[in-house]
């Protein structure tokens, strides 16, 4: 099976659904969950799933290049075939992204190319968008750019706050990311657009 390293910074809910999907006939298995934050809740979740974990605290390095060099060194120990960024909140330099281009995926909580970067849900609400959603894409040197492998959409409701919209989108992240990773690990890079969700909260 292909080996997948999952990079996180936070609670790891996407990491968990990816890991839970990688059993049986899935073409990949998780080999490592790596966090830049030693206190990330996702590390305990990964350990509970029996997945090896590592923390490489970016704050202990003098600069981004030194941090990324440590990341690459740790990753090389497990020699993953694929890196899945799952709520990994450090910007990666072109040196890192080039090394993994074509083998690294990210999930972003917007309908890319809209709202790259942070505060995606507040920006969608402020823009008066009727729909929001999430995207899984291949990681390239440009932030939140790269070929889109799949999207899922939700309605933006009149009383939405960034938090209520984020919760609605996160449910779709948990459907989309495992489906895309499964296809990607099996060599299918064609785009997967989940049917729009209607009649929800
Ligand atoms: C997810 O909503 C993910 O799309 C987002 O962080 C959250 C992580 O949640 N990622 C980004 O904003 C990347 N810039 P999780 O730790 O529970 O998976």
Short mmCIF file of C-alpha atoms and ligand atoms in Angstrom, two decimals:
data_model
loop_
_atom_site.label_atom_id
_atom_site.label_comp_id
_atom_site.label_asym_id
_atom_site.label_seq_id
_atom_site.Cartn_x
_atom_site.Cartn_y
_atom_site.Cartn_z
CA UNK A 1 0.00 0.00 0.00
CA UNK A 2 0.99 3.63 -0.49
CA UNK A 3 2.16 5.35 2.70
CA UNK A 4 0.52 8.62 3.72
CA UNK A 5 1.96 11.15 6.17
CA UNK A 6 -0.71 13.49 7.53
CA UNK A 7 0.40 16.94 8.67
CA UNK A 8 -1.76 18.76 11.22
CA UNK A 9 -1.73 21.77 13.52
CA UNK A 10 -4.96 21.40 15.45
CA UNK A 11 -7.80 19.14 16.41
CA UNK A 12 -7.23 16.70 13.60
CA UNK A 13 -10.80 15.89 12.63
CA UNK A 14 -9.84 15.64 8.96
CA UNK A 15 -6.80 13.55 9.90
CA UNK A 16 -9.08 11.16 11.77
CA UNK A 17 -11.53 10.63 8.91
CA UNK A 18 -8.62 10.11 6.49
CA UNK A 19 -6.98 7.60 8.81
CA UNK A 20 -10.23 5.75 9.50
CA UNK A 21 -10.86 5.41 5.77
CA UNK A 22 -7.44 3.88 5.10
CA UNK A 23 -8.26 0.24 5.81
CA UNK A 24 -9.35 -2.77 3.79
CA UNK A 25 -9.15 -2.25 0.04
CA UNK A 26 -7.98 1.36 0.37
CA UNK A 27 -4.78 1.80 -1.68
CA UNK A 28 -3.00 3.62 1.16
CA UNK A 29 -2.24 3.45 4.87
CA UNK A 30 -1.29 6.20 7.31
CA UNK A 31 2.38 5.98 8.31
CA UNK A 32 2.79 9.14 10.39
CA UNK A 33 0.83 12.06 11.85
CA UNK A 34 3.12 15.04 12.23
CA UNK A 35 2.24 18.33 13.94
CA UNK A 36 4.10 21.61 14.14
CA UNK A 37 2.32 22.18 17.47
CA UNK A 38 3.22 19.70 20.24
CA UNK A 39 -0.12 20.50 21.92
CA UNK A 40 -2.28 19.78 18.88
CA UNK A 41 -5.26 17.68 19.91
CA UNK A 42 -4.90 15.61 16.79
CA UNK A 43 -1.71 13.99 18.09
CA UNK A 44 -3.60 12.19 20.85
CA UNK A 45 -6.33 11.23 18.40
CA UNK A 46 -3.74 9.73 16.06
CA UNK A 47 -2.04 7.85 18.87
CA UNK A 48 -5.41 6.45 19.91
CA UNK A 49 -5.78 5.15 16.36
CA UNK A 50 -2.39 3.45 16.63
CA UNK A 51 -0.65 5.77 14.18
CA UNK A 52 2.93 6.89 14.87
CA UNK A 53 3.10 10.59 15.75
CA UNK A 54 5.73 13.28 15.81
CA UNK A 55 5.80 16.93 16.79
CA UNK A 56 8.26 19.38 15.28
CA UNK A 57 7.70 22.71 16.99
CA UNK A 58 8.28 25.47 14.44
CA UNK A 59 8.92 27.95 17.29
CA UNK A 60 12.16 26.18 18.16
CA UNK A 61 13.76 26.91 14.79
CA UNK A 62 15.43 30.17 13.75
CA UNK A 63 13.59 30.39 10.43
CA UNK A 64 11.21 28.66 8.07
CA UNK A 65 14.00 26.95 6.14
CA UNK A 66 15.39 25.32 9.29
CA UNK A 67 11.90 24.18 10.34
CA UNK A 68 11.22 22.70 6.93
CA UNK A 69 14.58 20.98 6.86
CA UNK A 70 13.64 19.24 10.12
CA UNK A 71 10.25 18.31 8.65
CA UNK A 72 11.89 16.82 5.56
CA UNK A 73 14.36 14.88 7.67
CA UNK A 74 11.60 13.39 9.83
CA UNK A 75 9.46 12.59 6.81
CA UNK A 76 12.39 10.85 5.13
CA UNK A 77 12.50 8.37 8.03
CA UNK A 78 9.11 7.04 6.99
CA UNK A 79 9.48 7.67 3.26
CA UNK A 80 5.79 8.40 2.64
CA UNK A 81 4.44 8.29 -0.89
CA UNK A 82 1.90 11.03 -0.21
CA UNK A 83 1.63 13.95 2.20
CA UNK A 84 -1.88 15.02 3.19
CA UNK A 85 -2.07 18.45 4.79
CA UNK A 86 -5.06 18.40 7.13
CA UNK A 87 -5.42 21.67 8.97
CA UNK A 88 -1.68 22.29 8.77
CA UNK A 89 -1.37 26.01 9.42
CA UNK A 90 2.23 26.75 8.43
CA UNK A 91 2.97 28.21 5.01
CA UNK A 92 5.39 25.95 3.15
CA UNK A 93 8.15 27.48 1.04
CA UNK A 94 8.72 26.59 -2.61
CA UNK A 95 11.72 24.51 -1.54
CA UNK A 96 9.38 22.19 0.34
CA UNK A 97 6.46 22.24 -2.06
CA UNK A 98 8.69 21.51 -5.05
CA UNK A 99 10.17 18.51 -3.29
CA UNK A 100 6.66 17.08 -2.87
CA UNK A 101 4.81 18.48 -5.87
CA UNK A 102 2.44 15.93 -7.34
CA UNK A 103 2.51 13.95 -4.10
CA UNK A 104 1.05 16.46 -1.61
CA UNK A 105 -2.62 17.35 -1.06
CA UNK A 106 -4.29 20.04 1.02
CA UNK A 107 -7.83 20.74 2.14
CA UNK A 108 -8.91 24.35 2.23
CA UNK A 109 -12.22 25.60 3.64
CA UNK A 110 -13.41 27.61 0.65
CA UNK A 111 -14.48 27.12 -2.93
CA UNK A 112 -11.07 27.82 -4.44
CA UNK A 113 -9.98 29.95 -6.22
CA UNK A 114 -12.09 32.08 -3.86
CA UNK A 115 -10.68 33.04 -0.45
CA UNK A 116 -7.17 31.72 -0.32
CA UNK A 117 -5.55 32.21 3.08
CA UNK A 118 -7.34 32.74 6.38
CA UNK A 119 -10.84 33.74 7.56
CA UNK A 120 -12.49 32.07 4.60
CA UNK A 121 -15.96 31.78 6.16
CA UNK A 122 -16.12 35.40 7.33
CA UNK A 123 -15.08 36.49 3.85
CA UNK A 124 -17.75 34.35 2.16
CA UNK A 125 -20.44 35.77 4.49
CA UNK A 126 -19.23 39.35 4.04
CA UNK A 127 -19.31 38.91 0.26
CA UNK A 128 -22.94 37.79 0.42
CA UNK A 129 -22.14 34.47 -1.24
CA UNK A 130 -25.05 32.06 -1.60
CA UNK A 131 -22.73 29.07 -1.36
CA UNK A 132 -19.57 28.15 0.45
CA UNK A 133 -17.61 24.93 0.65
CA UNK A 134 -14.27 23.24 0.66
CA UNK A 135 -11.63 22.21 -1.83
CA UNK A 136 -8.96 19.54 -1.96
CA UNK A 137 -6.07 20.47 -4.21
CA UNK A 138 -2.55 19.47 -5.09
CA UNK A 139 -0.05 21.69 -3.33
CA UNK A 140 2.16 23.88 -5.51
CA UNK A 141 4.45 26.78 -4.64
CA UNK A 142 1.58 29.29 -4.63
CA UNK A 143 -0.52 29.35 -1.43
CA UNK A 144 -3.84 27.49 -1.76
CA UNK A 145 -3.30 27.12 -5.49
CA UNK A 146 -2.60 24.03 -7.54
CA UNK A 147 -4.90 21.67 -9.41
CA UNK A 148 -8.26 21.21 -7.71
CA UNK A 149 -9.01 17.54 -7.07
CA UNK A 150 -12.47 18.02 -5.64
CA UNK A 151 -14.98 20.36 -4.06
CA UNK A 152 -18.10 20.16 -1.93
CA UNK A 153 -20.67 22.95 -1.55
CA UNK A 154 -23.07 24.05 1.14
CA UNK A 155 -25.59 26.88 1.27
CA UNK A 156 -24.77 30.03 3.22
CA UNK A 157 -27.82 30.69 5.40
CA UNK A 158 -29.14 34.12 6.38
CA UNK A 159 -28.19 33.88 10.07
CA UNK A 160 -24.79 32.29 9.53
CA UNK A 161 -21.81 33.34 11.56
CA UNK A 162 -18.30 32.24 10.58
CA UNK A 163 -18.62 29.48 13.19
CA UNK A 164 -21.95 28.08 12.02
CA UNK A 165 -20.78 28.15 8.42
CA UNK A 166 -17.46 26.53 9.36
CA UNK A 167 -19.30 23.70 11.10
CA UNK A 168 -21.49 23.09 8.02
CA UNK A 169 -18.45 23.11 5.74
CA UNK A 170 -16.45 20.83 8.06
CA UNK A 171 -19.07 18.10 7.68
CA UNK A 172 -18.44 18.24 3.95
CA UNK A 173 -14.66 18.28 4.43
CA UNK A 174 -15.06 14.96 6.19
CA UNK A 175 -16.90 13.52 3.17
CA UNK A 176 -14.72 15.08 0.50
CA UNK A 177 -11.16 14.56 1.73
CA UNK A 178 -11.31 10.77 2.24
CA UNK A 179 -13.02 10.32 -1.11
CA UNK A 180 -10.38 12.39 -2.91
CA UNK A 181 -7.43 10.81 -1.11
CA UNK A 182 -8.70 7.33 -1.91
CA UNK A 183 -8.91 8.19 -5.61
CA UNK A 184 -5.57 10.01 -5.61
CA UNK A 185 -3.75 7.13 -3.90
CA UNK A 186 -5.22 4.85 -6.54
CA UNK A 187 -3.77 7.05 -9.30
CA UNK A 188 -6.95 8.93 -10.22
CA UNK A 189 -6.39 12.68 -10.36
CA UNK A 190 -9.66 13.53 -12.04
CA UNK A 191 -11.81 16.01 -10.23
CA UNK A 192 -14.50 14.90 -7.77
CA UNK A 193 -17.33 17.34 -7.13
CA UNK A 194 -19.75 16.09 -4.51
CA UNK A 195 -23.40 16.83 -5.21
CA UNK A 196 -24.58 19.99 -3.43
CA UNK A 197 -26.10 19.45 -0.02
CA UNK A 198 -29.62 20.76 0.48
CA UNK A 199 -32.06 20.66 3.40
CA UNK A 200 -29.52 20.81 6.18
CA UNK A 201 -29.62 22.80 9.41
C1 LIG B 1 -10.29 22.55 8.56
O1 LIG B 1 -11.48 23.29 8.43
C2 LIG B 1 -9.39 22.81 7.38
O2 LIG B 1 -10.06 22.95 6.16
C3 LIG B 1 -8.74 24.10 7.79
O3 LIG B 1 -8.48 23.96 9.17
C4 LIG B 1 -9.46 23.08 9.73
C5 LIG B 1 -8.73 21.98 10.47
O4 LIG B 1 -9.64 21.20 11.23
N1 LIG B 1 -7.54 24.33 7.05
C6 LIG B 1 -7.07 25.53 6.75
O5 LIG B 1 -7.62 26.57 7.10
C7 LIG B 1 -5.79 25.53 5.96
N2 LIG B 1 -5.36 26.88 5.67
P1 LIG B 1 -9.20 19.76 11.74
O6 LIG B 1 -7.87 19.94 12.48
O7 LIG B 1 -10.30 19.37 12.69
O8 LIG B 1 -9.07 18.87 10.56
#
